[in-house]
Coordinates of C-alpha atoms in Angstrom, one line a residue:
M14 CA -111.6 -91.7 67.0
D15 CA -112.2 -89.3 69.9
L16 CA -110.7 -85.8 70.2
V17 CA -107.8 -87.0 73.1
H18 CA -106.9 -90.2 70.9
Q19 CA -106.5 -87.8 67.8
A20 CA -104.3 -85.4 69.6
N21 CA -102.1 -88.0 70.8
A22 CA -101.7 -89.3 67.5
L23 CA -100.9 -85.6 66.1
R24 CA -98.4 -85.4 69.2
R25 CA -96.7 -88.8 68.1
E26 CA -96.3 -87.6 64.6
G27 CA -94.6 -84.4 66.1
R28 CA -97.6 -82.0 64.8
L29 CA -97.6 -80.5 68.2
D30 CA -99.5 -77.4 67.4
Q31 CA -102.0 -79.1 66.1
A32 CA -102.0 -81.6 69.0
L33 CA -102.5 -79.1 71.7
A34 CA -105.4 -77.4 69.6
V35 CA -107.5 -80.5 69.4
C36 CA -106.5 -81.3 73.5
L37 CA -108.2 -77.9 74.1
E38 CA -111.1 -78.4 72.0
A39 CA -111.7 -81.5 74.0
L40 CA -111.5 -79.6 76.9
R41 CA -114.3 -77.2 75.5
E42 CA -116.6 -80.4 75.0
T43 CA -115.5 -81.9 78.5
P44 CA -114.1 -79.4 80.8
T45 CA -113.5 -82.5 83.5
D46 CA -111.6 -84.7 81.0
V47 CA -108.3 -85.5 82.9
D48 CA -107.0 -87.3 80.1
A49 CA -107.2 -84.2 77.9
W50 CA -105.8 -81.8 80.6
H51 CA -102.7 -84.1 81.0
L52 CA -102.3 -84.7 77.3
A53 CA -102.3 -81.0 77.0
G54 CA -99.6 -80.6 79.8
R55 CA -97.5 -83.0 77.8
T56 CA -97.8 -81.3 74.3
A57 CA -97.0 -77.9 76.1
L58 CA -93.7 -79.6 77.5
D59 CA -92.8 -80.7 74.2
L60 CA -93.5 -77.2 72.7
R61 CA -91.3 -75.6 75.6
R62 CA -94.3 -73.7 76.7
F63 CA -93.7 -74.4 80.3
P64 CA -96.1 -71.8 82.0
L65 CA -98.8 -73.2 80.1
A66 CA -97.7 -76.9 80.6
A67 CA -97.7 -76.3 84.6
L68 CA -101.3 -74.7 84.5
Y69 CA -102.7 -77.9 82.8
F70 CA -101.0 -80.3 84.9
Q71 CA -102.3 -78.6 88.4
A72 CA -105.6 -78.6 86.5
A73 CA -105.3 -82.3 85.6
L74 CA -103.9 -82.8 89.3
Q75 CA -107.2 -81.5 90.7
L76 CA -109.1 -83.7 89.2
D77 CA -107.1 -86.8 89.6
P78 CA -104.7 -86.3 92.6
Q79 CA -103.4 -90.1 92.6
R80 CA -101.9 -89.8 88.9
V81 CA -98.1 -89.8 89.3
E82 CA -97.3 -89.0 85.5
T83 CA -99.4 -85.6 86.0
A84 CA -97.3 -85.0 89.3
N85 CA -93.8 -85.7 87.6
G86 CA -94.9 -83.1 84.7
L87 CA -95.8 -80.5 87.0
W88 CA -92.5 -80.6 88.8
Y89 CA -90.7 -81.0 85.7
A90 CA -92.5 -77.7 84.5
H91 CA -91.8 -75.6 87.3
F92 CA -88.3 -76.8 87.3
Q93 CA -87.7 -75.3 83.7
L94 CA -89.1 -72.3 85.1
G95 CA -87.0 -71.8 87.6
N96 CA -89.7 -72.1 90.2
Y97 CA -87.6 -74.4 92.7
A98 CA -90.0 -74.0 95.8
R99 CA -92.7 -75.1 93.5
A100 CA -91.1 -77.9 91.9
A101 CA -90.2 -79.4 95.1
E102 CA -93.7 -79.5 96.3
A103 CA -94.7 -81.1 93.4
C104 CA -91.7 -83.4 93.4
R105 CA -92.6 -84.5 97.3
R106 CA -96.2 -85.4 95.6
S107 CA -94.6 -87.6 93.0
W108 CA -92.7 -89.3 95.9
E109 CA -95.6 -89.9 98.0
L110 CA -97.4 -91.7 95.0
D111 CA -94.3 -93.6 94.1
P112 CA -91.9 -94.2 96.6
T113 CA -89.8 -96.4 94.3
D114 CA -88.9 -94.3 91.5
A115 CA -85.0 -93.8 91.8
Y116 CA -85.3 -90.6 89.2
V117 CA -87.5 -88.9 91.2
A118 CA -85.8 -89.4 94.7
A119 CA -82.7 -88.1 92.9
M120 CA -84.6 -84.7 91.7
L121 CA -86.2 -84.4 95.1
G122 CA -82.3 -84.4 96.4
H123 CA -81.5 -82.0 93.6
F124 CA -84.6 -79.5 94.9
E125 CA -83.6 -79.7 98.8
Y126 CA -80.0 -78.6 98.3
V127 CA -81.2 -75.9 96.3
L128 CA -83.9 -74.9 98.7
G129 CA -80.9 -74.8 101.8
N130 CA -81.6 -78.1 102.9
P131 CA -78.8 -80.5 102.7
E132 CA -79.5 -83.2 104.9
A133 CA -82.8 -83.6 103.4
G134 CA -80.8 -83.8 99.9
R135 CA -78.4 -86.1 101.5
R136 CA -80.8 -88.8 102.3
M137 CA -82.8 -88.4 99.0
H138 CA -80.0 -88.7 97.0
L139 CA -78.8 -92.2 99.3
R140 CA -82.7 -93.8 98.9
A141 CA -81.9 -93.1 95.0
L142 CA -79.1 -95.1 94.7
E143 CA -80.4 -97.5 97.0
L144 CA -83.4 -98.0 94.6
D145 CA -81.1 -98.2 91.5
P146 CA -78.0 -100.0 92.8
D147 CA -76.9 -101.2 89.1
T148 CA -77.2 -97.5 88.0
R149 CA -79.4 -97.8 84.8
L150 CA -80.3 -94.3 85.3
V151 CA -78.2 -91.2 84.0
S152 CA -79.4 -89.4 87.2
T153 CA -78.1 -91.7 89.3
A154 CA -74.6 -92.3 87.4
L155 CA -74.3 -88.3 87.3
L156 CA -75.0 -88.7 91.4
R157 CA -72.2 -91.3 91.9
L158 CA -69.8 -88.7 89.9
L159 CA -71.4 -85.7 92.5
R160 CA -70.5 -87.9 95.3
R161 CA -67.0 -89.0 93.8
E162 CA -67.7 -92.2 94.2
E163 CA -65.0 -94.9 92.9
G164 CA -66.0 -96.2 89.7
G165 CA -68.6 -93.8 89.2
W166 CA -67.7 -93.5 85.4
K167 CA -68.0 -97.2 84.4
W168 CA -71.9 -96.7 84.0
F169 CA -71.4 -94.9 80.7
D170 CA -71.8 -96.8 77.7
P171 CA -69.1 -96.2 74.8
G172 CA -72.0 -96.7 72.3
A173 CA -74.9 -94.4 73.6
P174 CA -76.6 -92.3 71.6
A175 CA -75.8 -88.6 71.1
L176 CA -77.6 -85.7 69.7
R177 CA -77.1 -84.5 66.2
A178 CA -75.5 -81.2 65.9
R179 CA -77.7 -78.2 66.7
S180 CA -80.6 -80.8 66.7
H181 CA -82.4 -81.7 69.9
A182 CA -84.9 -84.0 67.9
E183 CA -82.7 -86.2 66.3
R184 CA -80.3 -88.5 67.6
W185 CA -77.5 -90.5 66.2
T186 CA -76.3 -94.0 67.4
P187 CA -73.2 -95.8 66.3
P188 CA -73.1 -99.2 64.8
A189 CA -73.0 -101.6 67.5
D190 CA -70.1 -103.2 65.6
R191 CA -67.9 -100.0 65.4
V192 CA -68.3 -98.6 69.0
W193 CA -64.4 -98.5 70.4
R194 CA -64.1 -99.5 74.0
G195 CA -60.6 -98.8 74.8
E196 CA -58.7 -101.7 72.8
A197 CA -55.5 -101.0 70.7
V198 CA -56.5 -100.0 67.2
P199 CA -53.4 -99.0 65.4
G200 CA -54.3 -97.7 61.7
R201 CA -57.8 -97.1 62.6
T202 CA -59.5 -93.8 63.1
V203 CA -61.4 -93.2 66.5
C204 CA -64.3 -90.7 66.5
V205 CA -65.0 -89.2 69.7
Y206 CA -68.6 -88.0 69.6
R207 CA -70.4 -85.9 72.5
G208 CA -73.0 -85.4 74.8
G209 CA -73.5 -82.5 77.2
G210 CA -72.8 -78.9 77.1
Q211 CA -69.5 -76.8 75.9
G212 CA -68.4 -77.3 79.6
D213 CA -68.4 -80.8 79.4
L214 CA -66.5 -81.0 76.1
I215 CA -63.7 -78.7 77.5
L216 CA -63.3 -81.0 80.7
L217 CA -63.6 -84.2 79.4
C218 CA -61.1 -83.6 76.0
R219 CA -58.1 -84.1 78.3
Y220 CA -59.1 -88.0 77.4
V221 CA -58.2 -87.5 73.9
P222 CA -54.1 -88.0 74.1
L223 CA -54.9 -91.3 75.7
V224 CA -57.1 -92.3 73.0
A225 CA -54.4 -91.6 70.6
R226 CA -51.9 -93.7 72.3
R227 CA -54.5 -96.8 71.0
A228 CA -55.5 -95.4 67.8
G229 CA -53.9 -94.3 64.3
R230 CA -56.0 -91.3 64.5
V231 CA -58.4 -89.3 66.7
L232 CA -61.1 -86.9 65.6
L233 CA -63.4 -85.2 67.9
V234 CA -67.1 -83.7 67.3
C235 CA -67.3 -80.3 67.9
E236 CA -69.0 -76.8 66.8
P237 CA -66.9 -74.2 64.9
L238 CA -66.4 -72.2 68.3
H239 CA -64.1 -74.6 69.6
D240 CA -61.8 -75.3 66.4
R241 CA -58.7 -72.8 67.1
L242 CA -58.8 -73.8 71.0
L243 CA -59.0 -77.8 70.5
A244 CA -56.1 -77.4 67.8
S245 CA -53.7 -77.0 71.0
L246 CA -54.9 -80.5 72.4
D247 CA -52.0 -83.1 72.1
G248 CA -53.1 -86.3 69.9
L249 CA -56.1 -84.6 68.2
S250 CA -55.8 -85.3 64.4
G251 CA -58.9 -83.1 63.5
V252 CA -62.4 -82.2 64.4
V253 CA -65.8 -83.0 62.5
R254 CA -69.1 -81.4 62.9
S255 CA -70.8 -84.9 63.3
P256 CA -69.8 -88.3 63.7
A257 CA -72.1 -89.4 60.7
E258 CA -69.6 -87.4 58.5
V259 CA -66.8 -90.1 59.2
D260 CA -66.3 -93.1 56.8
D261 CA -64.8 -96.4 58.3
A262 CA -64.2 -94.9 61.7
L263 CA -65.0 -96.4 65.2
Y264 CA -67.1 -94.5 67.4
V265 CA -66.8 -93.7 71.2
H266 CA -69.2 -91.5 73.5
L267 CA -66.7 -88.7 75.1
W268 CA -68.7 -89.4 78.6
A269 CA -67.4 -92.7 78.4
L270 CA -63.4 -92.2 78.3
P271 CA -62.7 -91.9 82.1
G272 CA -64.2 -95.2 82.3
I273 CA -62.4 -96.7 79.5
F274 CA -59.2 -95.7 81.2
A275 CA -60.0 -96.2 84.8
G276 CA -58.3 -99.5 85.1
S277 CA -55.2 -98.6 82.6
S278 CA -51.8 -97.4 83.7
L279 CA -52.6 -94.3 81.4
R280 CA -53.7 -91.2 83.0
P281 CA -55.1 -87.9 81.5
P282 CA -52.5 -85.2 81.4
D283 CA -53.3 -82.3 84.5
P284 CA -53.9 -78.7 83.5
P285 CA -53.1 -77.2 81.4
Y286 CA -53.9 -79.3 78.9
L287 CA -55.2 -76.7 76.5
R288 CA -53.5 -73.5 75.2
P289 CA -54.4 -70.5 73.7
P290 CA -54.1 -69.6 69.9
A291 CA -51.2 -67.5 68.9
R292 CA -53.6 -65.0 67.6
G293 CA -56.5 -62.9 69.4
P294 CA -57.7 -60.2 71.2
G295 CA -55.3 -58.3 73.6
L296 CA -56.4 -56.2 76.9
P297 CA -54.9 -52.6 77.6
D298 CA -52.2 -52.1 79.7
S299 CA -52.7 -51.9 83.6
A300 CA -51.2 -51.1 86.8
G301 CA -54.0 -53.2 88.9
V302 CA -55.0 -57.0 89.1
R303 CA -57.0 -57.8 86.2
V304 CA -60.1 -59.7 86.5
G305 CA -62.1 -61.4 84.2
L306 CA -66.1 -61.6 85.1
G307 CA -68.7 -64.0 84.0
W308 CA -72.4 -63.3 85.7
A309 CA -74.8 -65.6 83.9
G310 CA -75.0 -69.0 82.0
N311 CA -77.2 -70.5 79.0
P312 CA -80.6 -69.4 79.6
N313 CA -81.8 -72.5 77.7
T314 CA -81.0 -74.8 80.6
A315 CA -83.1 -75.7 83.9
V316 CA -80.4 -74.8 86.1
N317 CA -79.7 -71.4 84.7
P318 CA -81.5 -69.3 87.4
D319 CA -79.5 -71.2 89.9
R320 CA -76.3 -70.4 88.6
S321 CA -76.9 -66.7 87.2
V322 CA -76.2 -63.8 89.3
P323 CA -79.9 -62.1 89.2
S324 CA -78.7 -58.5 88.8
L325 CA -75.4 -57.1 88.1
R326 CA -76.1 -54.6 90.9
L327 CA -75.3 -57.2 93.3
L328 CA -72.1 -57.1 92.4
D329 CA -71.3 -53.6 93.4
P330 CA -69.3 -54.6 96.5
W331 CA -66.7 -55.9 93.8
F332 CA -66.6 -53.0 91.8
D333 CA -65.9 -50.7 94.8
V334 CA -62.6 -52.6 95.6
P335 CA -59.8 -50.3 94.3
S336 CA -57.0 -51.6 92.0
I337 CA -58.7 -53.6 89.6
Q338 CA -59.2 -53.7 86.0
W339 CA -62.6 -55.4 85.4
V340 CA -62.8 -57.6 82.0
S341 CA -66.1 -58.5 80.5
L342 CA -66.4 -62.1 79.6
Q343 CA -69.8 -62.5 79.1
V344 CA -71.1 -63.0 75.4
G345 CA -74.5 -63.1 74.3
Y346 CA -77.1 -63.6 76.9
R347 CA -77.4 -60.5 79.3
S348 CA -74.0 -58.9 78.2
E349 CA -75.7 -55.4 77.8
E350 CA -75.9 -55.4 81.4
A351 CA -72.3 -54.6 81.8
P352 CA -71.5 -51.3 83.6
T353 CA -70.2 -48.2 81.9
P354 CA -67.1 -48.5 80.1
D355 CA -65.0 -46.7 82.8
I356 CA -65.3 -50.2 85.1
L357 CA -65.5 -53.1 82.5
V358 CA -63.3 -53.8 79.5
R359 CA -64.9 -55.5 76.9
P360 CA -62.8 -57.2 74.2
Q361 CA -64.6 -58.9 71.5
L362 CA -64.6 -62.8 71.7
N363 CA -65.6 -65.0 68.4
D364 CA -64.9 -68.2 70.2
F365 CA -63.1 -70.0 72.8
G366 CA -59.6 -69.2 71.0
D367 CA -60.4 -65.6 71.7
T368 CA -61.7 -66.7 75.1
A369 CA -58.8 -68.5 76.0
R370 CA -56.7 -65.6 74.7
V371 CA -58.1 -63.1 77.0
L372 CA -57.8 -65.6 79.8
S373 CA -54.2 -66.1 79.3
Q374 CA -53.7 -62.2 80.0
L375 CA -55.8 -62.5 83.6
D376 CA -54.2 -62.5 87.3
L377 CA -58.0 -64.1 88.0
V378 CA -61.2 -65.0 86.6
I379 CA -64.5 -64.7 88.5
T380 CA -67.5 -66.8 86.9
V381 CA -70.5 -68.5 88.0
D382 CA -70.5 -72.1 86.2
T383 CA -70.2 -71.7 82.5
A384 CA -68.1 -73.1 80.0
V385 CA -65.6 -70.2 80.9
A386 CA -64.9 -71.7 84.4
N387 CA -64.0 -75.0 82.5
L388 CA -61.8 -73.1 80.0
A389 CA -60.2 -71.2 83.0
G390 CA -59.3 -74.6 84.7
A391 CA -58.4 -76.6 81.8
L392 CA -55.8 -73.7 80.8
G393 CA -54.3 -73.5 84.4
V394 CA -55.5 -70.0 85.1
R395 CA -56.4 -68.8 88.6
A396 CA -60.4 -69.0 88.7
W397 CA -63.1 -68.4 91.6
V398 CA -66.3 -70.0 90.5
L399 CA -69.7 -69.7 92.3
P400 CA -71.2 -73.0 91.5
P401 CA -75.2 -73.5 91.9
T402 CA -76.4 -74.9 95.0
Y403 CA -77.1 -78.2 93.3
P404 CA -73.5 -78.2 91.5
E405 CA -72.2 -80.1 88.5
F406 CA -70.5 -83.5 89.5
R407 CA -67.0 -81.7 88.8
W408 CA -67.3 -79.3 91.7
G409 CA -68.7 -82.2 94.1
L410 CA -71.2 -80.8 97.0
E411 CA -68.7 -79.5 99.3
G412 CA -65.5 -77.9 99.9
D413 CA -63.6 -75.2 98.1
G414 CA -61.9 -77.2 95.4
T415 CA -62.1 -79.6 92.7
P416 CA -59.6 -82.4 91.9
W417 CA -60.3 -81.6 88.1
Y418 CA -59.1 -77.9 88.2
P419 CA -56.5 -77.3 90.8
S420 CA -56.5 -73.6 89.7
V421 CA -60.3 -73.1 90.9
R422 CA -61.3 -72.2 93.9
L423 CA -65.2 -72.5 94.8
F424 CA -67.3 -70.2 96.8
R425 CA -70.4 -71.6 97.2
R426 CA -74.2 -70.5 98.1
R427 CA -76.1 -72.3 101.2
R428 CA -79.3 -71.9 99.2
T429 CA -80.4 -70.5 96.0
D430 CA -80.9 -67.1 97.1
D431 CA -78.3 -66.5 99.0
W432 CA -76.5 -64.3 96.5
E433 CA -75.6 -61.3 99.0
G434 CA -73.4 -63.7 101.4
V435 CA -71.4 -65.3 98.5
I436 CA -70.9 -61.9 96.8
E437 CA -69.5 -60.7 100.3
R438 CA -67.1 -63.6 100.5
V439 CA -65.5 -62.9 97.3
A440 CA -65.5 -59.2 98.0
E441 CA -63.4 -59.9 101.4
A442 CA -60.9 -62.1 99.1
L443 CA -60.8 -59.8 96.6
R444 CA -59.5 -57.0 98.7
C445 CA -56.9 -59.4 100.3
L446 CA -55.8 -60.2 96.8
T447 CA -55.6 -56.3 95.5
S448 CA -54.1 -55.6 99.2
G449 CA -51.3 -57.7 98.3
H450 CA -50.8 -56.4 95.0
R451 CA -50.4 -53.2 96.1

């Protein structure tokens, strides 16, 4: 077995570090082996070593500029690094090599929006939908939701696989004969399992009361951080950590619920459909306007550089507005960047129940697109959200509002680096708000 085949076998077995070492050994022997460069890039992607992956794919493309799989790997590596201009350049190459790939068309549209080219982005999105009219891809299904197309939810399978809790390696799929598709099942348990992030759970749990109208009891898969918050959700019988824990249940994917009820007379409750727990942190007295602030999202997602404020110093125009008591909603990542205690109150937030308690005491929330934005909307708390330039479907592509959360106002950027412009618009809105308060 030659070294490239040996490395590929190791990669399939999940022995990724060994696979990469064998790839590099092959390249020491034959520096022009394009298959070895490509496989090294794929293995580096598996290891989430994105700078290395970009280097390996670039080397492979220099040897074989027509290899579309390598071009795809290159734009994906740059995307994960937040290098959107380089990702767009590589994605355009992928598109030139294969102008029939709907996924590449959708992603190129994504990058055009991020770089401030909405017309080019819109054209690529339309092309992606033309190439995938039956929506076989999650990317085009999400694109239909982003464009607020009627019937966009029908493409999500009630029995789709889900990642197991705290694992990105193992998938759980319900037995085919125990998938719930919306039928009345009195006396039976329906377990709603999930995919997506924390914000998706908060957004779509509003459908649980409708499931309860057709089932004996409803269980929802979630992490412990959600337990106290979800206790307020009407119709929910309890929570579990994994759908595999539930015996003799029917199962349904959370993302399928809007499609299941789309043709029904039942409608999910409008916000507020979640309520804060009775116990949790309190805020000190204030004579001014209480404003909660979140400035960064999850660093482990590729879109994070497009949604997180690059530096808290950019927000100085907000801190200069008088009569505001600022409250930090930042937990973990970049929370240490908060200004002096004279500017920000920092409550202890141990779970989403605590966060809901704090949000309920605020006059306003200002945040980038994180779970806090969804939580404020679900609670009916007034919030100003700074979405990414290529936003989640709930925010849409244009406008300053969203039908999902009537209490949310959107402040958009024209391109990913346009932070100064949007910050000044928010500062002006804050000055109007505090002027009216005074």
